[in-house]
PDB file of C-alpha atoms in Angstrom:
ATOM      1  CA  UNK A   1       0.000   0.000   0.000  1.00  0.00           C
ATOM      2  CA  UNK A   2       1.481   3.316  -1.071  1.00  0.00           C
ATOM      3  CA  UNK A   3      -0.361   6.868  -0.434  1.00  0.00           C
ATOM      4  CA  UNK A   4       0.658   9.980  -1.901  1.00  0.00           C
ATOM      5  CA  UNK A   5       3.285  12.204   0.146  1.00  0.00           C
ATOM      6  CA  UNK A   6       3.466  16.082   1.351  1.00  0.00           C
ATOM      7  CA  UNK A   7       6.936  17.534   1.150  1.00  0.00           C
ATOM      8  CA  UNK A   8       9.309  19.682  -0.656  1.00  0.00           C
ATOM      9  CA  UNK A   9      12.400  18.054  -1.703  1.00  0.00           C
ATOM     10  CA  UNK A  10      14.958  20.456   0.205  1.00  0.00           C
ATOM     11  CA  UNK A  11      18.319  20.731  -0.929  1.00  0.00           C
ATOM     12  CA  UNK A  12      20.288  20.795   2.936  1.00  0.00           C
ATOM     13  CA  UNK A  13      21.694  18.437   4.685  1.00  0.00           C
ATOM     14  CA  UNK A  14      19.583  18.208   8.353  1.00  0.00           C
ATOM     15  CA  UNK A  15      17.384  15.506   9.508  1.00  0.00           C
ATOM     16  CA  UNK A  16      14.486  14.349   8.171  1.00  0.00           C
ATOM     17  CA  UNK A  17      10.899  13.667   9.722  1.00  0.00           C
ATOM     18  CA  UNK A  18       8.717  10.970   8.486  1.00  0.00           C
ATOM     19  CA  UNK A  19       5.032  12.608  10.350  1.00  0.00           C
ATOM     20  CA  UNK A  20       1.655  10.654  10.589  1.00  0.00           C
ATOM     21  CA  UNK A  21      -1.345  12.863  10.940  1.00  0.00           C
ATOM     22  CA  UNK A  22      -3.970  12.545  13.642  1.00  0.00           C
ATOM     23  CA  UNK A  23      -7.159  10.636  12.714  1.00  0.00           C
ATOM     24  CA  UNK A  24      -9.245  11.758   9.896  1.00  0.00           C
ATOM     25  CA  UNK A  25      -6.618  14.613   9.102  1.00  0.00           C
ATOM     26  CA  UNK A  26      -4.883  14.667   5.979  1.00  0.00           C
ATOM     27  CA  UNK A  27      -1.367  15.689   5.588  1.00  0.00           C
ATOM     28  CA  UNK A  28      -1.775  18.715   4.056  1.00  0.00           C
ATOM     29  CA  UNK A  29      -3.217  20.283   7.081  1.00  0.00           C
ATOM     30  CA  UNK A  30       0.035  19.964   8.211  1.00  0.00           C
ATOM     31  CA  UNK A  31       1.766  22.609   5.707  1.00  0.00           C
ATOM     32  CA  UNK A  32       2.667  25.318   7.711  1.00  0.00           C
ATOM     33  CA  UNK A  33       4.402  23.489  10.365  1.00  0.00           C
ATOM     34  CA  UNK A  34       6.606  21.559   7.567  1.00  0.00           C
ATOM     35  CA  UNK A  35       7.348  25.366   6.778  1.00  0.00           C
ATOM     36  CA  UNK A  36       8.059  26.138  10.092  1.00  0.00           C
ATOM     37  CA  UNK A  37      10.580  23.389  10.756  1.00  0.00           C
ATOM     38  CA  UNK A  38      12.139  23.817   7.020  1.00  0.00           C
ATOM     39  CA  UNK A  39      13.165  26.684   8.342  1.00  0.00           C
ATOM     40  CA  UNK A  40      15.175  25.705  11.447  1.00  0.00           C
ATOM     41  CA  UNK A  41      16.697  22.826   8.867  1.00  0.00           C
ATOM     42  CA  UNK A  42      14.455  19.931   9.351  1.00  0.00           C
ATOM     43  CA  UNK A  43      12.975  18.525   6.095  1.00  0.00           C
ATOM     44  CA  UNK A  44       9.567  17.018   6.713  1.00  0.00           C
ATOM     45  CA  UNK A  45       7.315  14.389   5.390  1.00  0.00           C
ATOM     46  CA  UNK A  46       3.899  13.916   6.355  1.00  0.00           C
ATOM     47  CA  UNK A  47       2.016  11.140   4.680  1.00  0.00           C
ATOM     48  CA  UNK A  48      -1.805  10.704   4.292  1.00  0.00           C
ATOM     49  CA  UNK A  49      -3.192   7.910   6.599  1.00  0.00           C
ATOM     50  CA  UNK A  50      -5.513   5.332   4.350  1.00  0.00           C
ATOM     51  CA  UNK A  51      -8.645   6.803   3.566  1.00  0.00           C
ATOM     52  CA  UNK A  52      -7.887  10.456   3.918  1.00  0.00           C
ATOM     53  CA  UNK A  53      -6.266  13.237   1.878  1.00  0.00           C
ATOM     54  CA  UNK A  54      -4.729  12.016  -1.460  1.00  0.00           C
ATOM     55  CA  UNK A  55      -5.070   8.418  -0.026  1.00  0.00           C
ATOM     56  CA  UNK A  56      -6.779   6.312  -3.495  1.00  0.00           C
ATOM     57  CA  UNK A  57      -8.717   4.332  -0.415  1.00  0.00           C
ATOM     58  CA  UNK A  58     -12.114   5.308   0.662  1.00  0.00           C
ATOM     59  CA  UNK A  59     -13.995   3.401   3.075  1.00  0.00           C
ATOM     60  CA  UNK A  60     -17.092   3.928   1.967  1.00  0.00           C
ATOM     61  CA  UNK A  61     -16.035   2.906  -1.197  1.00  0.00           C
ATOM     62  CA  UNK A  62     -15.808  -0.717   0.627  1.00  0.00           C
ATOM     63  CA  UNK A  63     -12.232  -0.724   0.879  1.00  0.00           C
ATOM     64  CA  UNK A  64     -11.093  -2.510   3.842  1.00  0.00           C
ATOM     65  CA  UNK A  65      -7.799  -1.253   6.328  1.00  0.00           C
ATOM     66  CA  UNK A  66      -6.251  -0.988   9.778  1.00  0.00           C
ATOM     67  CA  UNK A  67      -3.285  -0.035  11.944  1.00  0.00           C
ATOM     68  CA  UNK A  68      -1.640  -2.915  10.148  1.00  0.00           C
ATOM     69  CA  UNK A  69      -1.749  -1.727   6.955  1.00  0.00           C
ATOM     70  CA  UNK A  70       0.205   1.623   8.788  1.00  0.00           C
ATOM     71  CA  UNK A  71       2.145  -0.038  10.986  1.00  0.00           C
ATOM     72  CA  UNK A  72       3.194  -2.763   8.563  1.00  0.00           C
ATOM     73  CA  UNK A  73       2.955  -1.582   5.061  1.00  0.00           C
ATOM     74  CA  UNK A  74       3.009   2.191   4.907  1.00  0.00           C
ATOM     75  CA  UNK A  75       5.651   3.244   7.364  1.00  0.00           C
ATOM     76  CA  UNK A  76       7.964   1.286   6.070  1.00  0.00           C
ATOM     77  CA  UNK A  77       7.411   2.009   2.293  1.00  0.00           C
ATOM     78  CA  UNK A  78       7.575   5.502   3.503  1.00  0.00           C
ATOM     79  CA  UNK A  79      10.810   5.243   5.149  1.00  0.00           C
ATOM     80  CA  UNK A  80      12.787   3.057   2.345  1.00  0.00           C
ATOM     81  CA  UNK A  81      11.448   6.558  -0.512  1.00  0.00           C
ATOM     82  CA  UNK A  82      13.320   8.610   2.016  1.00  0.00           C
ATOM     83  CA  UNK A  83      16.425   6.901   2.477  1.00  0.00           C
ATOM     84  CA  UNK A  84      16.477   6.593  -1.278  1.00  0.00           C
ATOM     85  CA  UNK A  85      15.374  10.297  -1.880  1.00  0.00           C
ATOM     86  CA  UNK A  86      18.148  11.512   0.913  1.00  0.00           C
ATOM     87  CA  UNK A  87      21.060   8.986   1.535  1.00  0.00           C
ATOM     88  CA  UNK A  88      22.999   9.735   4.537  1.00  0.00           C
ATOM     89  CA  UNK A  89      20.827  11.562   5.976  1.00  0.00           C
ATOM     90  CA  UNK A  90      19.392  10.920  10.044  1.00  0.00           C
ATOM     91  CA  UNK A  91      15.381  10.027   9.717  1.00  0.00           C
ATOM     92  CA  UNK A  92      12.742  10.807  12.523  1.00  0.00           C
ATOM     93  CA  UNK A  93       9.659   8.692  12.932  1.00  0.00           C
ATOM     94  CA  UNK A  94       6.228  10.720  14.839  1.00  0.00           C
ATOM     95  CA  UNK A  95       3.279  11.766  14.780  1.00  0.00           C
ATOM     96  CA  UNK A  96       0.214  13.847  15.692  1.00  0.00           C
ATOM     97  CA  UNK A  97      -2.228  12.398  18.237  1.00  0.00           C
ATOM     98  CA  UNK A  98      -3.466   9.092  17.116  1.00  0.00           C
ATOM     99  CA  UNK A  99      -0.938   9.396  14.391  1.00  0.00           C
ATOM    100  CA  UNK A 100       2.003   9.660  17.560  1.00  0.00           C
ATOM    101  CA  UNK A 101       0.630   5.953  18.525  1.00  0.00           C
ATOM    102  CA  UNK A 102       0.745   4.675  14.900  1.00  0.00           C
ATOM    103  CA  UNK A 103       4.455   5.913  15.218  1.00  0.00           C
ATOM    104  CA  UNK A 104       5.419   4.266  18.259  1.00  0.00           C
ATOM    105  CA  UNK A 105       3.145   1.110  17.188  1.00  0.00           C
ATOM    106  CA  UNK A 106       5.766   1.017  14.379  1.00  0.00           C
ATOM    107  CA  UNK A 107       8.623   2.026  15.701  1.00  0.00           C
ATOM    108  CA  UNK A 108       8.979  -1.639  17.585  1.00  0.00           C
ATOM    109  CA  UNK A 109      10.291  -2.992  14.381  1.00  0.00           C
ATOM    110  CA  UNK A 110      12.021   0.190  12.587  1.00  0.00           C
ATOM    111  CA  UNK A 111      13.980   0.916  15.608  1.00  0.00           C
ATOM    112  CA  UNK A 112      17.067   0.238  13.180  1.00  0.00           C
ATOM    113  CA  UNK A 113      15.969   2.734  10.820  1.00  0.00           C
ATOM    114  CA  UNK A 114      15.338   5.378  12.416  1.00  0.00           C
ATOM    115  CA  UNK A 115      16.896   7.519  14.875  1.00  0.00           C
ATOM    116  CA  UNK A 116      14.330   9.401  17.232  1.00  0.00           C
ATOM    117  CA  UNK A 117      10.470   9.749  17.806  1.00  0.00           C
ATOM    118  CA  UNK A 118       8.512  12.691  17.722  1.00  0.00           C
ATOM    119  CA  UNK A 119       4.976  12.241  19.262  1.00  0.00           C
ATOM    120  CA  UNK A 120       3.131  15.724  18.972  1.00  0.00           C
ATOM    121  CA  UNK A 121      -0.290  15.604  21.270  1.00  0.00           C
ATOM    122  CA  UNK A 122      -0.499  11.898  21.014  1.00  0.00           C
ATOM    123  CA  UNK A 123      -1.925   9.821  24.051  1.00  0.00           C
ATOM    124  CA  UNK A 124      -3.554   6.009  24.219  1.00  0.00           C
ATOM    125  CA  UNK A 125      -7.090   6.490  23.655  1.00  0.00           C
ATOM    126  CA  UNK A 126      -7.846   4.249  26.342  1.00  0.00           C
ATOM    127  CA  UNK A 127     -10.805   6.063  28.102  1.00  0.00           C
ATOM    128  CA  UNK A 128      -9.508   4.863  31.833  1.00  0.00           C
ATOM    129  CA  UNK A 129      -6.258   7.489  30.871  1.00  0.00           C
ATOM    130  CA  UNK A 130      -8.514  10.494  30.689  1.00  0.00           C
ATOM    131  CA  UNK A 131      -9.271  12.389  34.311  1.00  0.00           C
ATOM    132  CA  UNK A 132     -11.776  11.084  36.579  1.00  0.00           C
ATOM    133  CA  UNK A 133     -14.378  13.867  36.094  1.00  0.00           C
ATOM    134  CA  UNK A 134     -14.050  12.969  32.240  1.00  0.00           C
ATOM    135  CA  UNK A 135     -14.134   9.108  32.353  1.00  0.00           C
ATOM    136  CA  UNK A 136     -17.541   8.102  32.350  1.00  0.00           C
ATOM    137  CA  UNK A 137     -18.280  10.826  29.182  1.00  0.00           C
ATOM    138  CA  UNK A 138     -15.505   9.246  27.545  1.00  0.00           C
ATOM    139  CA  UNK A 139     -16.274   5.319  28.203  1.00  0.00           C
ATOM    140  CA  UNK A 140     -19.703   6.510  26.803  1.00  0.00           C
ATOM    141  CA  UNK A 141     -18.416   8.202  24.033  1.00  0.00           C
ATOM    142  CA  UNK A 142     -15.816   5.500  23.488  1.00  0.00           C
ATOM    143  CA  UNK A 143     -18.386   2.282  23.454  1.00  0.00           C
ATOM    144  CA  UNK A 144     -20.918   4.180  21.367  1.00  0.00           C
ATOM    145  CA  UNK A 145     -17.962   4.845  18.865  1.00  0.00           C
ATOM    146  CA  UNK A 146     -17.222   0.650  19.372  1.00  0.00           C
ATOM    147  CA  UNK A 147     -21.466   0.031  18.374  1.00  0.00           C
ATOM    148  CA  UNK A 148     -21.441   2.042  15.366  1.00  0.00           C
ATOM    149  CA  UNK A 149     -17.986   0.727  14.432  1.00  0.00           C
ATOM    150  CA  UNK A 150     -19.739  -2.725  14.321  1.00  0.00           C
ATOM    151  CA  UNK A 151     -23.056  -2.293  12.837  1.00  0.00           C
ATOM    152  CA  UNK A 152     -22.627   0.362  10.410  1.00  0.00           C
ATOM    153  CA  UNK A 153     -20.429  -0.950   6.886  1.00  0.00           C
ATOM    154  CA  UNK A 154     -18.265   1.787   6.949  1.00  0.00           C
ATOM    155  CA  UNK A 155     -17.568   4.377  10.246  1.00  0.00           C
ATOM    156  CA  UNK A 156     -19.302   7.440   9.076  1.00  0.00           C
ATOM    157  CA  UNK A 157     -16.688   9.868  11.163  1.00  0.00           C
ATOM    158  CA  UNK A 158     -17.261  12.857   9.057  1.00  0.00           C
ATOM    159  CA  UNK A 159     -20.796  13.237   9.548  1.00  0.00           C
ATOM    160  CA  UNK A 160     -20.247  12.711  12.660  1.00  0.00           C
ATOM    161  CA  UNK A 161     -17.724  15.306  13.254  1.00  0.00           C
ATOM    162  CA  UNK A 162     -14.630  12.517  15.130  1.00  0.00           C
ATOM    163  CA  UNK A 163     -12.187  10.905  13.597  1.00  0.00           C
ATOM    164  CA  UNK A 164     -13.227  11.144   9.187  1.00  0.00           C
ATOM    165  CA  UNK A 165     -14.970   8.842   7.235  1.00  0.00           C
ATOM    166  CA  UNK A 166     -13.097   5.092   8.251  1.00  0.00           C
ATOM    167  CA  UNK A 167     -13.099   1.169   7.333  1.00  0.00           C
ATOM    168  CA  UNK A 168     -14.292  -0.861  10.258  1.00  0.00           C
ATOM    169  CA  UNK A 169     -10.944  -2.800  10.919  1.00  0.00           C
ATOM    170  CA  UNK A 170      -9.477   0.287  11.335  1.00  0.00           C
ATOM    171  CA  UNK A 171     -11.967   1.300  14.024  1.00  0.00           C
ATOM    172  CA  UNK A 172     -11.895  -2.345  15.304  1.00  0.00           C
ATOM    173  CA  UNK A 173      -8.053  -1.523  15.905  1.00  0.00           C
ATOM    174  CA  UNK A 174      -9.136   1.966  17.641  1.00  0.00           C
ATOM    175  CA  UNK A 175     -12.035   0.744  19.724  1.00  0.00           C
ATOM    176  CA  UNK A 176      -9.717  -1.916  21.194  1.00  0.00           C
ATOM    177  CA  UNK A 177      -7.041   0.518  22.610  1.00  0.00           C
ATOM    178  CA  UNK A 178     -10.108   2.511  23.379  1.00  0.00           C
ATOM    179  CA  UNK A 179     -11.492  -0.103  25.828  1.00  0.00           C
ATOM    180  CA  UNK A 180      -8.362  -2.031  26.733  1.00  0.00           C
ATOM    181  CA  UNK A 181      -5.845   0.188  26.830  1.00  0.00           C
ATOM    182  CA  UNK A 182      -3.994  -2.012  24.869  1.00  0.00           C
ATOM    183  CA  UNK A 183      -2.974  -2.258  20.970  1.00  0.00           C
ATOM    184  CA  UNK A 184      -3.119  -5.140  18.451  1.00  0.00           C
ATOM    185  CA  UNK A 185      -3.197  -4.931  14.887  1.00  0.00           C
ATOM    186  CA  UNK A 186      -5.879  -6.966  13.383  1.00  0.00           C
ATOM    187  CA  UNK A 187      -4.842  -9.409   9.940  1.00  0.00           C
ATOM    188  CA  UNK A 188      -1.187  -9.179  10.814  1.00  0.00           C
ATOM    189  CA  UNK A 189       0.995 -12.259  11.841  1.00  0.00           C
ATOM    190  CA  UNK A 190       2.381 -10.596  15.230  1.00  0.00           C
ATOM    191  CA  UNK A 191       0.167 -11.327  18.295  1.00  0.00           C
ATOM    192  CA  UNK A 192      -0.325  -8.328  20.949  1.00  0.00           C
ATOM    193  CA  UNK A 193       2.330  -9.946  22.696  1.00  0.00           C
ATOM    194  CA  UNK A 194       4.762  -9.834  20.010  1.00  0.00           C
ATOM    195  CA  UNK A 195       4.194  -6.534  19.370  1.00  0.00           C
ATOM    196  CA  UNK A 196       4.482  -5.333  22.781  1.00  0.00           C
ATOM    197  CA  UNK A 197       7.798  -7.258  23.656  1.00  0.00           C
ATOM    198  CA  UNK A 198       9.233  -5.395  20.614  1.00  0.00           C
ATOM    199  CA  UNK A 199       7.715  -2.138  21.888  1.00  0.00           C
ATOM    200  CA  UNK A 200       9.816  -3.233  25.161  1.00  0.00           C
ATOM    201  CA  UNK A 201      13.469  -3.376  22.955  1.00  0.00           C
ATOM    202  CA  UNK A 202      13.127  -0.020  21.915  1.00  0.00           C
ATOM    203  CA  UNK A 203      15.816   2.143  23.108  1.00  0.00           C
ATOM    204  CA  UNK A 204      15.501   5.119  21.113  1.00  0.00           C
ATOM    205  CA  UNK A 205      15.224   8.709  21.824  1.00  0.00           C
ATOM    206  CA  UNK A 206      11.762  10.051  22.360  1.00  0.00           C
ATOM    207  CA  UNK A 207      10.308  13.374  22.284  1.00  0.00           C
ATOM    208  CA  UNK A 208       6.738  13.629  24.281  1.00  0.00           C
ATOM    209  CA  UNK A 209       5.378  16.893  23.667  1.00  0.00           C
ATOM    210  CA  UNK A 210       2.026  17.739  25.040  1.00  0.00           C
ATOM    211  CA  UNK A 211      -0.212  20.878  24.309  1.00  0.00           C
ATOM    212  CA  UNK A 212      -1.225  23.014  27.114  1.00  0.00           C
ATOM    213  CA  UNK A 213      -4.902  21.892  28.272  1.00  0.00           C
ATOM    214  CA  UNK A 214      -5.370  19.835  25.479  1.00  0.00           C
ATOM    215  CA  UNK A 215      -8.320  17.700  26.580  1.00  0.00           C
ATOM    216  CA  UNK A 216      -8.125  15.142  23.505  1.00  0.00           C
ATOM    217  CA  UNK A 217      -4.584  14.348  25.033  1.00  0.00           C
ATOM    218  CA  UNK A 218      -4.525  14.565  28.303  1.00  0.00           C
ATOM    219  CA  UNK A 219      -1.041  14.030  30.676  1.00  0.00           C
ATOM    220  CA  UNK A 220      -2.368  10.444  31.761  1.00  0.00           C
ATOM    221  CA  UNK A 221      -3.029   9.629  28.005  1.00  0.00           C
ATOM    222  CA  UNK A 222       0.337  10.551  27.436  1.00  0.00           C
ATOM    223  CA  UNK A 223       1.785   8.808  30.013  1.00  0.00           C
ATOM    224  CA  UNK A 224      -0.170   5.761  29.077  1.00  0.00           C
ATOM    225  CA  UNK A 225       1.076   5.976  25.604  1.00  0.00           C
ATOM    226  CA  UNK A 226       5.170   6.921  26.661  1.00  0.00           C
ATOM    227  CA  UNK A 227       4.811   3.557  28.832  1.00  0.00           C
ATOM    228  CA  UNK A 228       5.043   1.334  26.363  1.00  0.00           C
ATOM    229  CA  UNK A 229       8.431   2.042  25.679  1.00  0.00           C
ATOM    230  CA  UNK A 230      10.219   1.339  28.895  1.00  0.00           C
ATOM    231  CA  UNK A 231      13.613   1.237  27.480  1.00  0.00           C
ATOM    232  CA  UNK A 232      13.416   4.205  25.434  1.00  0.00           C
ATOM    233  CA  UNK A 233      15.363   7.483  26.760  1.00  0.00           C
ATOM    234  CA  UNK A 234      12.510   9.866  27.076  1.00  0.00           C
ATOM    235  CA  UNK A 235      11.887  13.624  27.479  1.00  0.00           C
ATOM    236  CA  UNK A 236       8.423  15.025  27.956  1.00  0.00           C
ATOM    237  CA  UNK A 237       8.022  18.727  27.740  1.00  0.00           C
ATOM    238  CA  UNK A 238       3.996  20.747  27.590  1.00  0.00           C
ATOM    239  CA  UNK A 239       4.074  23.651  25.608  1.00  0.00           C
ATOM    240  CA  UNK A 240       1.471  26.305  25.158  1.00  0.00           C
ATOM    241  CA  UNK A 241       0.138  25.826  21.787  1.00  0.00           C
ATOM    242  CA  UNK A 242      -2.111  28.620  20.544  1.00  0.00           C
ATOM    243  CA  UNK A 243      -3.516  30.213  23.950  1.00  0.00           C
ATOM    244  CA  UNK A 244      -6.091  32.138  22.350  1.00  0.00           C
ATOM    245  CA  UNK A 245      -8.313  28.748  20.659  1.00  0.00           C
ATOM    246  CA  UNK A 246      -9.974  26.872  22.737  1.00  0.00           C
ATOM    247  CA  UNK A 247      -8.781  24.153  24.829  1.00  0.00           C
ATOM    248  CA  UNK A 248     -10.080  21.648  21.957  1.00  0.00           C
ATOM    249  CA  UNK A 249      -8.427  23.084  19.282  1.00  0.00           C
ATOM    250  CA  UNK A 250      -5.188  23.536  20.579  1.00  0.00           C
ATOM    251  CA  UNK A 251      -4.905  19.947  19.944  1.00  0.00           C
ATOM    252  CA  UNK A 252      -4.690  20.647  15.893  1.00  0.00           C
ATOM    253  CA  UNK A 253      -4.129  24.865  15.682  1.00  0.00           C
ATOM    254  CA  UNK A 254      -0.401  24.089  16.484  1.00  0.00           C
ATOM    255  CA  UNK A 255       0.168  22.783  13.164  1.00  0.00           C
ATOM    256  CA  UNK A 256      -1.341  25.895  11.844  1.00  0.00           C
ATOM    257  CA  UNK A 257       0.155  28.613  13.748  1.00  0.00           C
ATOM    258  CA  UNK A 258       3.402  28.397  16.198  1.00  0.00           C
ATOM    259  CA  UNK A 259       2.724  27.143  19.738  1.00  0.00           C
ATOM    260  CA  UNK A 260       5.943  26.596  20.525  1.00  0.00           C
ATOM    261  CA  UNK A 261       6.349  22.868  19.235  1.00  0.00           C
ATOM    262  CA  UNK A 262       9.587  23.646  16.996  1.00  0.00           C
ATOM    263  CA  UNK A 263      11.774  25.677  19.068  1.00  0.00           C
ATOM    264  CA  UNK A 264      11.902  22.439  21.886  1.00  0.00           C
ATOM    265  CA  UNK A 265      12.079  20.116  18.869  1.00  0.00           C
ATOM    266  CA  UNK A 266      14.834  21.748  17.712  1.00  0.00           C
ATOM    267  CA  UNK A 267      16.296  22.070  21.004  1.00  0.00           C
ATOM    268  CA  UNK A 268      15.914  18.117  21.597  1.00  0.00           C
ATOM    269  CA  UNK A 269      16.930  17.191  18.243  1.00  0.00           C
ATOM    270  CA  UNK A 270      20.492  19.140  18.891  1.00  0.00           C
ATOM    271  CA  UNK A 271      21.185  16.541  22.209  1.00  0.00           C
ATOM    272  CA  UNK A 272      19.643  13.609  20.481  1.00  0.00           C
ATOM    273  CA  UNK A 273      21.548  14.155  17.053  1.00  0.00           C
ATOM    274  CA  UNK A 274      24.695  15.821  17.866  1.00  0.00           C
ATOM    275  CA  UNK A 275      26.647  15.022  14.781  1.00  0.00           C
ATOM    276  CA  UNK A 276      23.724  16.402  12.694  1.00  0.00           C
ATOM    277  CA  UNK A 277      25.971  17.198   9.638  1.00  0.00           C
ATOM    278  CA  UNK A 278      23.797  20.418   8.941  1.00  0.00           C
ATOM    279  CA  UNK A 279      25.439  22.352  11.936  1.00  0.00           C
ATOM    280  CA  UNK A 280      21.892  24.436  12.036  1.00  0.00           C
ATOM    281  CA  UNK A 281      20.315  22.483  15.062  1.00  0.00           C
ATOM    282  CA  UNK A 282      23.507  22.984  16.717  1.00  0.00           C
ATOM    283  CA  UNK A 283      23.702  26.507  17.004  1.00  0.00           C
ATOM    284  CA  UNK A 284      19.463  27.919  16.976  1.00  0.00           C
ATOM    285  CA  UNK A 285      19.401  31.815  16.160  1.00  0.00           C
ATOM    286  CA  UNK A 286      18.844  34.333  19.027  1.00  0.00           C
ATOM    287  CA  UNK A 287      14.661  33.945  17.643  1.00  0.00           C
ATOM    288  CA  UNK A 288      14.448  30.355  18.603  1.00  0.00           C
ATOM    289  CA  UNK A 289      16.621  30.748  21.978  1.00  0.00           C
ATOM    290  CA  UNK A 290      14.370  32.941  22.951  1.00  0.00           C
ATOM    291  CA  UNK A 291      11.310  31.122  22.222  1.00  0.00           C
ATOM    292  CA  UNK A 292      13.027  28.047  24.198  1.00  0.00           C
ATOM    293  CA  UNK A 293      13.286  30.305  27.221  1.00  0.00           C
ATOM    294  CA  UNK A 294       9.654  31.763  26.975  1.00  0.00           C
ATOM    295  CA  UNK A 295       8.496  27.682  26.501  1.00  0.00           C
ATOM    296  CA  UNK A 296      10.359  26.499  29.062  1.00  0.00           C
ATOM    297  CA  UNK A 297      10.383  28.956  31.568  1.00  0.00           C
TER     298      UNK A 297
END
């Protein structure tokens, strides 16, 4: 499986990032960050999930997909045009929101291939992570997602204004996590177990950042998520994301408009790649320093 991709072919030398949108989002939403960190010498690449954007899938077209397809198929198709497209150069895996879990989901077996992870506002959506005044809207919200899921041929998410128009494996694969906490990824050949002992060899480096009052990922979603890579060598860091929108779309307007999400990545990416041939995530102008000290203050 092979969806169209979202990136300018830059002509530097820094690190690349391979980014998975959030759920129902396509990649070109994602535009003016991939200008933002283009500028501090990162060269992006956000692909379109299955189903969304440029994707040729439609599920209400009948065709059929789920994390596997992602986890299995598309990441690493993604990752072999890059190394092709850029030799030499370091490659990032993340994501945005559920598109941070598909990254870490994957990550278990690329850990070889890449050298970091990026989650952006990504949390399990297990509804048991979310805070106790939320938790019996969101097991509601959660099982009622689950019913339709099940009944209906295809998951109807536009209309009903969560997640975009999806197959039902795919929300099969959601609505587990959703209810269990835990992943699996339904048609492949690697049992839950399999895939969350590999999970547990991961050593990488791994950036957690969370959005200010974001109440699609909140800090125990987060946590929930970051757990299942006990080996890795992680840093989590909240930034403020777009004060002035409301809490729920802080979750997306930091792609948009700055909220403080490149300054720290850049910052991060300088300790976790510090022979980064480019030299430009070594030494941030006096702009970004001192949006790193207004983030982190």
């Amino acid at each position: 499986m092979r969806d169209a991709t979202h990136a300018r072919h830059g002509s530097g030398h820094g690190p690349l990032l391979l980014f998975l949108p959030a759920m129902g989002v396509p990649a070109s939403f994602y535009a003016p960050f991939c200008e933002r960190l283009r500028g501090l010498g990162i060269e992006p690449e956000v692909i379109d999930l299955p189903g969304q954007g440029t994707s040729p899938l439609r599920a209400r077209h009948g065709d059929d997909y789920g994390y596997r397809e992602v986890v299995e198929l598309l990441v690493p198709d993604a990752l072999q045009q890059l190394a092709q497209r850029f030799p030499g150069r370091p490659c990032l895996l993340g994501g945005h929101s559920l598109g941070g879990q598909l990254a870490v989901l994957a990550s278990g077996t690329l850990a070889d291939r890449v050298h970091g992870l990026v989650l952006v506002a990504a949390g399990s959506a297990h509804w048991r992570t979310w805070p106790a005044g939320r938790r019996a809207r969101a097991a509601l919200a959660v099982h009622a997602i689950s019913a339709m899921a099940r009944v209906l041929p295809w998951y109807p998410g536009q209309r009903l204004g969560f997640g975009g128009d999806q197959a039902r494996r795919f929300m099969r694969d959601w609505s587990h996590n959703a209810r269990t906490g835990t992943y699996t990824l339904e048609g492949s050949d690697r049992s839950p177990e399999a895939l969350r002992e590999s999970l547990g060899d991961v050593t990488l480096p791994v950036l957690s950042l969370s959005v200010q009052g974001d109440p699609v990922a909140p800090p125990g979603a987060t946590d929930a998520l970051c757990r299942l890579l006990p080996a890795a060598r992680l840093r989590s860091v909240t930034v403020p994301g777009v004060t002035a929108d409301a809490p729920w779309r802080r979750h997306f307007s930091w792609a948009r408009r700055a909220g403080g999400v490149e300054p720290v990545l850049a910052r991060w990416l300088a300790d976790a790649l510090p022979d980064d041939p480019s030299g430009a995530l070594r030494s941030p102008s006096s702009r970004i320093q001192g949006d790193l000290r207004h983030v982190m203050a």
